[in-house]
């Protein structure tokens, strides 16, 4: 019985998706992160494991409440087995991670500042933001009904907080248009409150109107809440708005650059309220996520920078997504204006300022090889192939020599980067260039030029 369920697990998940009109984002986030773990046949009890490394330990209750019955029905339809389900996080089990909606009334969205381009479909999920993504999607599906109220997303500038909260707003607008959602920045909120208080001396209804605007919504989203902190009048007014909405079971979504406990000027009563939900953070993207972001942008562009340039950006700009996309856009603009292909050398020169705001260029074997092959006009496919022509062999030997000299990598590590060449071949190539340098002045000059390019010297 257990074997049948595990063999048909994909069919079970797909049945849930099709029969209940589950969209692709929800399917990828929730259903693809659960598995049939084990079955107690005597009790007819199936344990469902949840990949809490990806969607967080607090997703268990949500999964059970939102998808428990759907999974139970799907198992019975696909396999004929009627089972009781038990949900556990993988961490609890010590597992290592390797229907159309009916027509609704027109939306009562209260603002037009929501960016339609920011959706869950366009958000690139990585290890740095997977928990924040899962929490945001849970809130979007069931505003005011999850453990994430308030949903407090924190992290440095440019990491995707604004993208996520716009995604929530757009998701609700698409799937629950009857809900009244208000999205503002802290600056907009502060300006409105201060202006209303100033004008209330002439017209007492002005302040009351603004209070109602923020307190008669189903979902309130405020970006960069830290800028309200310390402004006594605005902060006090927000406290009452927050309390009113929370007591009514309405969803509150806030972003900040810091965890509430690290906000120096934050009054304790705000600090406690901001942590009533589960604060979730977004960290700087790791290499794989940076690479995925750039490749997604390239898919949407008519101009292709090529894998070497994409990797160059991903390896060397690590501060935030904004800088990564800025570097990409800068190179695309150059290519359009000058009608020319971008090489590693020109790319490095163009994004130098962005790299220096992060840290010095990370010189890896991949980076060195890309510099060399672009300098000689040879493709990566050629240099890693079995082509033994004089020109290709020479450039390959130079790669072996400079990788060894600059990174001090082993011959095996260098060979792996050059198409799986064995250590003897790499040692031969390195030694050949070393010998020729003793007598060949032209080669000496070439190597010096390459070293300067690699070390980012003028």
CSV table of C-alpha atoms in Angstrom, one decimal:
chain,number,residue,atom,x,y,z
A,1,UNK,CA,0.0,0.0,0.0
A,2,UNK,CA,2.8,2.4,0.9
A,3,UNK,CA,4.7,1.7,-2.3
A,4,UNK,CA,1.6,2.4,-4.3
A,5,UNK,CA,1.0,5.8,-2.7
A,6,UNK,CA,4.7,6.8,-3.2
A,7,UNK,CA,4.7,5.6,-6.8
A,8,UNK,CA,1.5,7.6,-7.5
A,9,UNK,CA,2.4,10.6,-5.5
A,10,UNK,CA,3.0,12.9,-8.5
A,11,UNK,CA,-0.4,11.8,-9.9
A,12,UNK,CA,-2.0,12.6,-6.5
A,13,UNK,CA,-0.5,16.1,-6.5
A,14,UNK,CA,-1.4,16.8,-10.1
A,15,UNK,CA,-5.0,15.7,-9.3
A,16,UNK,CA,-5.2,18.2,-6.5
A,17,UNK,CA,-3.9,20.9,-8.8
A,18,UNK,CA,-6.3,20.2,-11.6
A,19,UNK,CA,-9.4,19.5,-9.6
A,20,UNK,CA,-9.1,22.5,-7.4
A,21,UNK,CA,-7.7,25.0,-9.9
A,22,UNK,CA,-4.5,25.4,-7.9
A,23,UNK,CA,-2.3,28.0,-9.7
A,24,UNK,CA,1.3,27.2,-10.5
A,25,UNK,CA,2.9,29.4,-7.9
A,26,UNK,CA,0.9,27.7,-5.1
A,27,UNK,CA,1.6,24.3,-6.5
A,28,UNK,CA,5.3,24.9,-6.6
A,29,UNK,CA,5.4,26.5,-3.2
A,30,UNK,CA,3.2,24.2,-1.2
A,31,UNK,CA,2.4,20.9,-2.9
A,32,UNK,CA,5.9,20.3,-4.4
A,33,UNK,CA,7.3,20.7,-0.9
A,34,UNK,CA,5.4,17.8,0.7
A,35,UNK,CA,5.9,14.0,0.4
A,36,UNK,CA,4.4,10.7,1.5
A,37,UNK,CA,6.9,9.7,4.2
A,38,UNK,CA,5.6,6.5,5.7
A,39,UNK,CA,2.3,4.5,6.2
A,40,UNK,CA,1.1,2.7,9.3
A,41,UNK,CA,-1.2,0.1,7.5
A,42,UNK,CA,-2.7,-1.1,10.8
A,43,UNK,CA,-4.0,2.4,11.6
A,44,UNK,CA,-4.4,3.4,8.0
A,45,UNK,CA,-2.4,6.5,8.9
A,46,UNK,CA,-0.1,8.2,6.4
A,47,UNK,CA,2.6,10.6,7.6
A,48,UNK,CA,3.1,13.6,5.2
A,49,UNK,CA,6.5,15.2,5.5
A,50,UNK,CA,6.8,19.0,4.9
A,51,UNK,CA,10.0,20.5,3.6
A,52,UNK,CA,10.4,23.1,6.3
A,53,UNK,CA,13.8,24.1,5.0
A,54,UNK,CA,12.1,25.8,2.2
A,55,UNK,CA,8.7,26.9,3.5
A,56,UNK,CA,9.4,27.2,7.2
A,57,UNK,CA,8.5,25.3,10.3
A,58,UNK,CA,5.4,27.4,10.9
A,59,UNK,CA,3.8,26.2,7.6
A,60,UNK,CA,2.7,22.9,9.1
A,61,UNK,CA,-0.6,24.2,10.5
A,62,UNK,CA,-1.3,26.0,7.3
A,63,UNK,CA,-0.6,23.0,5.1
A,64,UNK,CA,-2.9,20.8,7.3
A,65,UNK,CA,-5.8,23.2,7.3
A,66,UNK,CA,-5.5,24.4,3.7
A,67,UNK,CA,-4.6,21.1,1.9
A,68,UNK,CA,-5.3,18.3,4.3
A,69,UNK,CA,-8.7,17.4,3.0
A,70,UNK,CA,-7.7,17.9,-0.6
A,71,UNK,CA,-4.8,15.4,-0.2
A,72,UNK,CA,-7.0,12.9,1.6
A,73,UNK,CA,-9.6,13.0,-1.2
A,74,UNK,CA,-6.9,12.8,-4.0
A,75,UNK,CA,-5.3,9.8,-2.4
A,76,UNK,CA,-8.7,8.0,-2.2
A,77,UNK,CA,-9.5,8.9,-5.9
A,78,UNK,CA,-6.1,7.9,-7.3
A,79,UNK,CA,-5.4,4.8,-5.1
A,80,UNK,CA,-8.7,3.8,-3.6
A,81,UNK,CA,-7.2,4.0,0.0
A,82,UNK,CA,-9.1,5.9,2.7
A,83,UNK,CA,-6.4,7.2,5.1
A,84,UNK,CA,-5.9,9.4,8.1
A,85,UNK,CA,-3.2,12.0,7.5
A,86,UNK,CA,-0.6,13.3,10.0
A,87,UNK,CA,1.6,16.2,9.0
A,88,UNK,CA,5.2,16.6,10.2
A,89,UNK,CA,8.1,18.9,9.3
A,90,UNK,CA,11.1,17.1,7.9
A,91,UNK,CA,13.2,18.5,10.8
A,92,UNK,CA,10.9,16.6,13.2
A,93,UNK,CA,11.4,13.4,11.2
A,94,UNK,CA,15.2,13.9,11.0
A,95,UNK,CA,15.0,14.0,7.2
A,96,UNK,CA,17.8,15.8,5.3
A,97,UNK,CA,16.4,17.9,2.4
A,98,UNK,CA,17.9,17.1,-0.8
A,99,UNK,CA,-12.3,25.0,-8.6
A,100,UNK,CA,-12.6,28.2,-10.6
A,101,UNK,CA,-13.5,31.1,-8.3
A,102,UNK,CA,-17.1,32.4,-8.8
A,103,UNK,CA,-17.6,35.9,-10.1
A,104,UNK,CA,-17.0,38.5,-7.4
A,105,UNK,CA,-17.7,42.2,-7.0
A,106,UNK,CA,-15.3,44.7,-8.4
A,107,UNK,CA,-12.2,45.2,-6.3
A,108,UNK,CA,-12.1,48.0,-3.8
A,109,UNK,CA,-8.4,48.5,-4.0
A,110,UNK,CA,-7.7,51.8,-2.3
A,111,UNK,CA,-4.6,52.9,-4.2
A,112,UNK,CA,-2.9,52.8,-7.6
A,113,UNK,CA,0.7,52.5,-6.4
A,114,UNK,CA,0.8,48.8,-6.7
A,115,UNK,CA,3.4,47.6,-9.3
A,116,UNK,CA,1.7,45.1,-11.6
A,117,UNK,CA,5.1,43.7,-12.7
A,118,UNK,CA,5.8,42.5,-9.2
A,119,UNK,CA,4.1,39.1,-8.8
A,120,UNK,CA,4.9,35.7,-7.3
A,121,UNK,CA,5.5,34.4,-10.8
A,122,UNK,CA,8.4,37.0,-11.4
A,123,UNK,CA,9.9,36.5,-8.0
A,124,UNK,CA,13.1,34.3,-8.0
A,125,UNK,CA,13.1,32.0,-5.0
A,126,UNK,CA,16.4,31.0,-3.4
A,127,UNK,CA,17.7,29.8,-0.1
A,128,UNK,CA,18.0,33.5,1.0
A,129,UNK,CA,14.3,34.2,0.6
A,130,UNK,CA,12.3,31.0,0.5
A,131,UNK,CA,10.7,31.3,3.9
A,132,UNK,CA,9.7,34.9,3.3
A,133,UNK,CA,8.2,33.9,-0.1
A,134,UNK,CA,6.2,31.0,1.5
A,135,UNK,CA,4.9,33.2,4.3
A,136,UNK,CA,3.9,35.9,1.8
A,137,UNK,CA,2.0,33.4,-0.4
A,138,UNK,CA,0.2,32.0,2.7
A,139,UNK,CA,-0.9,35.5,3.6
A,140,UNK,CA,-2.0,36.2,0.0
A,141,UNK,CA,-4.1,33.1,0.0
A,142,UNK,CA,-5.7,33.6,3.4
A,143,UNK,CA,-5.3,37.2,4.6
A,144,UNK,CA,-5.9,37.6,8.3
A,145,UNK,CA,-6.2,33.9,8.8
A,146,UNK,CA,-2.6,32.7,9.2
A,147,UNK,CA,0.1,32.8,11.9
A,148,UNK,CA,1.7,35.6,9.9
A,149,UNK,CA,-0.4,38.5,11.2
A,150,UNK,CA,1.2,40.9,11.2
A,151,UNK,CA,3.5,39.7,8.4
A,152,UNK,CA,6.7,41.6,9.1
A,153,UNK,CA,9.4,41.2,6.4
A,154,UNK,CA,12.8,42.7,7.1
A,155,UNK,CA,16.1,42.9,5.4
A,156,UNK,CA,18.5,45.4,3.8
A,157,UNK,CA,17.5,47.6,0.9
A,158,UNK,CA,17.2,46.1,-2.6
A,159,UNK,CA,16.7,42.4,-1.5
A,160,UNK,CA,13.1,42.0,-2.7
A,161,UNK,CA,10.8,43.1,0.2
A,162,UNK,CA,8.9,45.5,-2.0
A,163,UNK,CA,8.5,42.9,-4.7
A,164,UNK,CA,7.0,40.4,-2.2
A,165,UNK,CA,4.4,42.8,-0.8
A,166,UNK,CA,3.4,43.9,-4.2
A,167,UNK,CA,3.1,40.3,-5.1
A,168,UNK,CA,0.7,39.8,-2.2
A,169,UNK,CA,-1.4,42.8,-3.3
A,170,UNK,CA,-1.6,41.6,-6.9
A,171,UNK,CA,-2.5,38.1,-5.8
A,172,UNK,CA,-5.3,39.3,-3.6
A,173,UNK,CA,-6.5,41.6,-6.4
A,174,UNK,CA,-6.6,38.7,-8.8
A,175,UNK,CA,-8.1,36.1,-6.5
A,176,UNK,CA,-10.1,38.0,-3.8
A,177,UNK,CA,-11.1,41.3,-5.5
A,178,UNK,CA,-13.9,41.9,-3.0
A,179,UNK,CA,-11.3,42.6,-0.3
A,180,UNK,CA,-10.3,46.2,0.3
A,181,UNK,CA,-6.5,46.4,0.2
A,182,UNK,CA,-4.5,49.6,0.9
A,183,UNK,CA,-0.8,49.8,0.0
A,184,UNK,CA,1.3,52.8,1.0
A,185,UNK,CA,4.9,53.7,1.8
A,186,UNK,CA,5.7,55.1,5.2
A,187,UNK,CA,6.3,58.5,3.6
A,188,UNK,CA,2.9,58.6,2.1
A,189,UNK,CA,1.3,57.5,5.4
A,190,UNK,CA,3.2,60.1,7.4
A,191,UNK,CA,2.4,62.9,4.9
A,192,UNK,CA,-1.3,62.1,5.0
A,193,UNK,CA,-1.5,61.9,8.8
A,194,UNK,CA,0.4,65.1,9.4
A,195,UNK,CA,-1.6,67.0,6.8
A,196,UNK,CA,-4.9,65.8,8.2
A,197,UNK,CA,-3.9,66.8,11.7
A,198,UNK,CA,-2.9,70.2,10.5
A,199,UNK,CA,-6.1,70.8,8.6
A,200,UNK,CA,-8.4,69.3,11.3
A,201,UNK,CA,-8.3,72.7,13.0
A,202,UNK,CA,-10.4,74.1,10.2
A,203,UNK,CA,-12.3,70.9,9.4
A,204,UNK,CA,-12.7,68.2,12.1
A,205,UNK,CA,-13.9,65.7,9.6
A,206,UNK,CA,-10.6,65.6,7.7
A,207,UNK,CA,-8.7,63.6,10.4
A,208,UNK,CA,-11.6,61.3,10.9
A,209,UNK,CA,-11.7,60.6,7.2
A,210,UNK,CA,-8.1,59.7,7.1
A,211,UNK,CA,-8.5,57.4,10.2
A,212,UNK,CA,-11.3,55.6,8.5
A,213,UNK,CA,-9.3,55.3,5.3
A,214,UNK,CA,-6.7,53.2,7.1
A,215,UNK,CA,-9.0,51.4,9.6
A,216,UNK,CA,-11.7,50.3,7.2
A,217,UNK,CA,-9.6,48.0,5.1
A,218,UNK,CA,-9.2,44.3,5.0
A,219,UNK,CA,-5.4,44.4,4.2
A,220,UNK,CA,-3.1,47.2,5.1
A,221,UNK,CA,0.4,47.2,3.6
A,222,UNK,CA,3.0,49.7,4.7
A,223,UNK,CA,6.5,49.6,3.1
A,224,UNK,CA,9.5,50.8,5.2
A,225,UNK,CA,7.7,51.1,8.5
A,226,UNK,CA,11.1,52.1,10.1
A,227,UNK,CA,10.6,55.7,8.8
A,228,UNK,CA,7.5,56.1,11.0
A,229,UNK,CA,9.4,55.2,14.1
A,230,UNK,CA,10.4,58.3,16.2
A,231,UNK,CA,7.7,60.5,14.7
A,232,UNK,CA,5.6,60.8,17.8
A,233,UNK,CA,2.3,61.9,16.3
A,234,UNK,CA,2.4,59.6,13.3
A,235,UNK,CA,3.6,56.7,15.4
A,236,UNK,CA,0.8,57.1,18.0
A,237,UNK,CA,-1.8,57.2,15.3
A,238,UNK,CA,-0.4,54.1,13.6
A,239,UNK,CA,-0.5,52.3,17.0
A,240,UNK,CA,-4.3,52.8,17.2
A,241,UNK,CA,-4.8,51.8,13.6
A,242,UNK,CA,-2.7,48.7,14.1
A,243,UNK,CA,-4.7,47.7,17.2
A,244,UNK,CA,-8.0,48.3,15.5
A,245,UNK,CA,-7.2,46.2,12.4
A,246,UNK,CA,-5.7,43.4,14.4
A,247,UNK,CA,-8.7,43.1,16.8
A,248,UNK,CA,-10.9,42.9,13.7
A,249,UNK,CA,-8.9,40.1,12.3
A,250,UNK,CA,-7.7,42.2,9.3
A,251,UNK,CA,-4.3,41.5,7.7
A,252,UNK,CA,-1.4,43.8,8.4
A,253,UNK,CA,1.8,43.6,6.3
A,254,UNK,CA,4.9,45.6,7.1
A,255,UNK,CA,8.5,45.8,5.8
A,256,UNK,CA,11.5,47.2,7.5
A,257,UNK,CA,15.3,47.2,7.2
A,258,UNK,CA,15.7,45.6,10.7
A,259,UNK,CA,14.1,43.1,13.0
A,260,UNK,CA,11.8,44.8,15.5
A,261,UNK,CA,14.1,43.9,18.3
A,262,UNK,CA,17.0,45.8,16.7
A,263,UNK,CA,15.0,49.1,16.2
A,264,UNK,CA,16.6,51.4,18.8
A,265,UNK,CA,13.8,54.0,18.9
A,266,UNK,CA,10.9,51.6,18.8
A,267,UNK,CA,8.7,51.7,21.9
A,268,UNK,CA,8.2,48.4,23.6
A,269,UNK,CA,4.5,48.3,22.9
A,270,UNK,CA,5.2,48.5,19.1
A,271,UNK,CA,8.0,46.0,19.4
A,272,UNK,CA,5.7,43.4,21.0
A,273,UNK,CA,2.9,44.0,18.4
A,274,UNK,CA,5.3,43.7,15.4
A,275,UNK,CA,6.4,40.3,16.7
A,276,UNK,CA,2.9,39.0,17.3
A,277,UNK,CA,3.2,37.3,14.0
A,278,UNK,CA,6.4,35.7,12.9
A,279,UNK,CA,9.0,38.2,11.5
A,280,UNK,CA,10.7,36.8,8.4
A,281,UNK,CA,13.9,38.0,6.9
A,282,UNK,CA,15.4,38.2,3.4
A,283,UNK,CA,19.1,37.8,3.2
A,284,UNK,CA,21.5,38.9,0.3
A,285,UNK,CA,21.1,36.4,-2.6
A,286,UNK,CA,23.6,33.6,-2.8
A,287,UNK,CA,25.4,32.9,-6.1
A,288,UNK,CA,22.8,30.5,-7.5
A,289,UNK,CA,20.0,32.9,-6.9
A,290,UNK,CA,21.9,35.8,-8.4
A,291,UNK,CA,22.6,33.6,-11.5
A,292,UNK,CA,18.9,32.7,-11.7
A,293,UNK,CA,17.8,36.4,-11.5
A,294,UNK,CA,20.1,37.3,-14.3
A,295,UNK,CA,19.1,34.4,-16.5
A,296,UNK,CA,15.4,35.3,-16.0
A,297,UNK,CA,16.2,38.9,-17.1
A,298,UNK,CA,18.0,37.6,-20.1
A,299,UNK,CA,15.0,35.4,-21.1
A,300,UNK,CA,12.9,38.6,-21.2
A,301,UNK,CA,15.5,40.6,-23.3
A,302,UNK,CA,16.1,40.6,-27.0
A,303,UNK,CA,19.8,41.1,-26.4
A,304,UNK,CA,21.7,38.2,-25.0
A,305,UNK,CA,24.9,38.9,-23.0
A,306,UNK,CA,26.0,35.3,-22.9
A,307,UNK,CA,26.8,32.9,-20.1
A,308,UNK,CA,30.3,34.3,-19.4
A,309,UNK,CA,29.0,37.8,-18.8
A,310,UNK,CA,26.1,36.6,-16.7
A,311,UNK,CA,28.5,34.6,-14.5
A,312,UNK,CA,30.8,37.6,-14.2
A,313,UNK,CA,28.0,39.7,-12.8
A,314,UNK,CA,26.7,37.0,-10.5
A,315,UNK,CA,30.2,36.2,-9.1
A,316,UNK,CA,31.2,39.8,-8.4
A,317,UNK,CA,28.1,41.8,-7.4
A,318,UNK,CA,26.7,40.4,-4.2
A,319,UNK,CA,25.2,43.4,-2.4
A,320,UNK,CA,21.6,43.2,-3.5
A,321,UNK,CA,19.2,42.5,-6.4
A,322,UNK,CA,19.0,46.2,-7.3
A,323,UNK,CA,22.8,46.4,-8.0
A,324,UNK,CA,22.7,43.1,-9.9
A,325,UNK,CA,19.9,44.3,-12.2
A,326,UNK,CA,21.6,47.7,-12.5
A,327,UNK,CA,24.7,46.1,-13.8
A,328,UNK,CA,22.8,44.0,-16.2
A,329,UNK,CA,20.7,46.9,-17.5
A,330,UNK,CA,23.9,49.0,-17.9
A,331,UNK,CA,25.5,46.4,-20.2
A,332,UNK,CA,22.3,46.0,-22.2
A,333,UNK,CA,22.1,49.7,-22.7
A,334,UNK,CA,25.7,49.8,-23.9
A,335,UNK,CA,25.1,47.0,-26.4
A,336,UNK,CA,22.0,48.8,-27.8
A,337,UNK,CA,23.7,52.2,-28.1
A,338,UNK,CA,27.0,51.0,-29.6
A,339,UNK,CA,25.5,48.1,-31.6
A,340,UNK,CA,28.2,45.7,-30.4
A,341,UNK,CA,28.6,42.5,-28.4
A,342,UNK,CA,29.8,42.9,-24.9
A,343,UNK,CA,33.0,41.1,-23.9
A,344,UNK,CA,34.2,40.2,-20.5
A,345,UNK,CA,36.8,43.0,-20.7
A,346,UNK,CA,34.3,45.7,-21.6
A,347,UNK,CA,31.8,44.3,-19.1
A,348,UNK,CA,34.3,44.5,-16.3
A,349,UNK,CA,35.1,48.1,-17.1
A,350,UNK,CA,31.4,49.1,-17.3
A,351,UNK,CA,30.4,47.5,-13.9
A,352,UNK,CA,33.6,48.4,-12.1
A,353,UNK,CA,31.9,51.0,-9.9
A,354,UNK,CA,29.2,48.5,-8.8
A,355,UNK,CA,31.8,45.9,-8.0
A,356,UNK,CA,33.9,48.3,-6.0
A,357,UNK,CA,30.9,49.2,-3.8
A,358,UNK,CA,30.6,45.5,-3.0
A,359,UNK,CA,34.1,44.1,-2.6
A,360,UNK,CA,37.1,43.4,-4.8
A,361,UNK,CA,36.6,41.1,-7.8
A,362,UNK,CA,36.5,37.4,-6.8
A,363,UNK,CA,39.2,35.8,-8.9
A,364,UNK,CA,38.2,32.2,-9.6
A,365,UNK,CA,39.3,29.7,-12.2
A,366,UNK,CA,36.1,30.4,-14.1
A,367,UNK,CA,36.8,34.1,-14.1
A,368,UNK,CA,40.3,33.7,-15.3
A,369,UNK,CA,39.3,31.3,-18.1
A,370,UNK,CA,36.6,33.7,-19.3
A,371,UNK,CA,39.0,36.6,-19.4
A,372,UNK,CA,41.5,34.6,-21.4
A,373,UNK,CA,39.1,33.1,-24.0
A,374,UNK,CA,37.5,36.5,-24.6
A,375,UNK,CA,41.0,38.1,-25.0
A,376,UNK,CA,41.8,35.6,-27.8
A,377,UNK,CA,38.3,35.3,-29.3
A,378,UNK,CA,37.8,31.6,-28.5
A,379,UNK,CA,34.6,30.1,-27.2
A,380,UNK,CA,34.3,28.1,-23.9
A,381,UNK,CA,33.2,25.1,-26.0
A,382,UNK,CA,36.4,25.2,-28.0
A,383,UNK,CA,38.7,25.5,-25.0
A,384,UNK,CA,37.0,22.6,-23.1
A,385,UNK,CA,36.8,20.4,-26.2
A,386,UNK,CA,39.4,17.8,-27.4
A,387,UNK,CA,40.4,20.2,-30.2
A,388,UNK,CA,44.3,20.1,-30.4
A,389,UNK,CA,44.9,22.8,-33.0
A,390,UNK,CA,47.9,25.0,-32.3
A,391,UNK,CA,45.9,28.1,-31.4
A,392,UNK,CA,43.4,26.3,-29.2
A,393,UNK,CA,46.2,24.3,-27.4
A,394,UNK,CA,48.2,27.5,-26.7
A,395,UNK,CA,45.3,29.3,-25.2
A,396,UNK,CA,44.4,26.2,-23.2
A,397,UNK,CA,47.9,26.0,-21.8
A,398,UNK,CA,47.8,29.7,-20.9
A,399,UNK,CA,44.6,29.0,-18.9
A,400,UNK,CA,46.3,26.2,-17.1
A,401,UNK,CA,49.3,28.3,-16.3
A,402,UNK,CA,47.5,31.4,-15.1
A,403,UNK,CA,44.9,29.5,-13.1
A,404,UNK,CA,47.7,27.6,-11.3
A,405,UNK,CA,49.8,30.8,-10.7
A,406,UNK,CA,46.9,33.1,-9.6
A,407,UNK,CA,44.5,30.8,-7.7
A,408,UNK,CA,47.0,28.1,-6.6
A,409,UNK,CA,44.4,25.5,-7.5
A,410,UNK,CA,45.3,21.9,-7.8
A,411,UNK,CA,45.9,20.5,-11.3
A,412,UNK,CA,42.8,18.3,-10.9
A,413,UNK,CA,40.6,21.4,-10.0
A,414,UNK,CA,41.9,23.3,-13.1
A,415,UNK,CA,41.4,20.3,-15.3
A,416,UNK,CA,37.8,20.0,-14.2
A,417,UNK,CA,37.2,23.5,-15.4
A,418,UNK,CA,38.7,22.8,-18.7
A,419,UNK,CA,36.4,20.0,-19.8
A,420,UNK,CA,37.7,17.3,-17.5
A,421,UNK,CA,41.4,17.3,-18.5
A,422,UNK,CA,43.5,15.0,-16.3
A,423,UNK,CA,46.1,16.3,-13.9
A,424,UNK,CA,49.0,15.1,-16.2
A,425,UNK,CA,47.7,17.2,-19.1
A,426,UNK,CA,47.3,20.3,-16.9
A,427,UNK,CA,50.8,19.9,-15.5
A,428,UNK,CA,52.2,19.5,-19.0
A,429,UNK,CA,50.4,22.7,-20.2
A,430,UNK,CA,51.5,24.7,-17.1
A,431,UNK,CA,55.1,23.6,-17.5
A,432,UNK,CA,55.2,24.2,-21.2
A,433,UNK,CA,54.2,27.9,-20.8
A,434,UNK,CA,56.6,28.3,-17.9
A,435,UNK,CA,59.5,27.1,-20.1
A,436,UNK,CA,58.5,29.2,-23.1
A,437,UNK,CA,58.3,32.4,-20.9
A,438,UNK,CA,62.1,32.1,-20.3
A,439,UNK,CA,62.9,32.9,-23.9
A,440,UNK,CA,59.7,34.2,-25.6
A,441,UNK,CA,59.4,38.0,-25.1
A,442,UNK,CA,56.1,38.2,-26.9
A,443,UNK,CA,54.6,35.6,-24.7
A,444,UNK,CA,55.9,37.4,-21.6
A,445,UNK,CA,54.1,40.6,-22.8
A,446,UNK,CA,50.9,38.6,-23.4
A,447,UNK,CA,50.9,37.1,-20.0
A,448,UNK,CA,51.5,40.5,-18.3
A,449,UNK,CA,48.6,42.0,-20.2
A,450,UNK,CA,46.3,39.1,-19.1
A,451,UNK,CA,47.5,39.4,-15.5
A,452,UNK,CA,46.5,43.1,-15.5
A,453,UNK,CA,43.1,42.4,-16.9
A,454,UNK,CA,42.5,39.6,-14.5
A,455,UNK,CA,43.6,41.7,-11.5
A,456,UNK,CA,41.5,44.6,-12.7
A,457,UNK,CA,44.4,47.0,-13.2
A,458,UNK,CA,44.5,49.9,-15.6
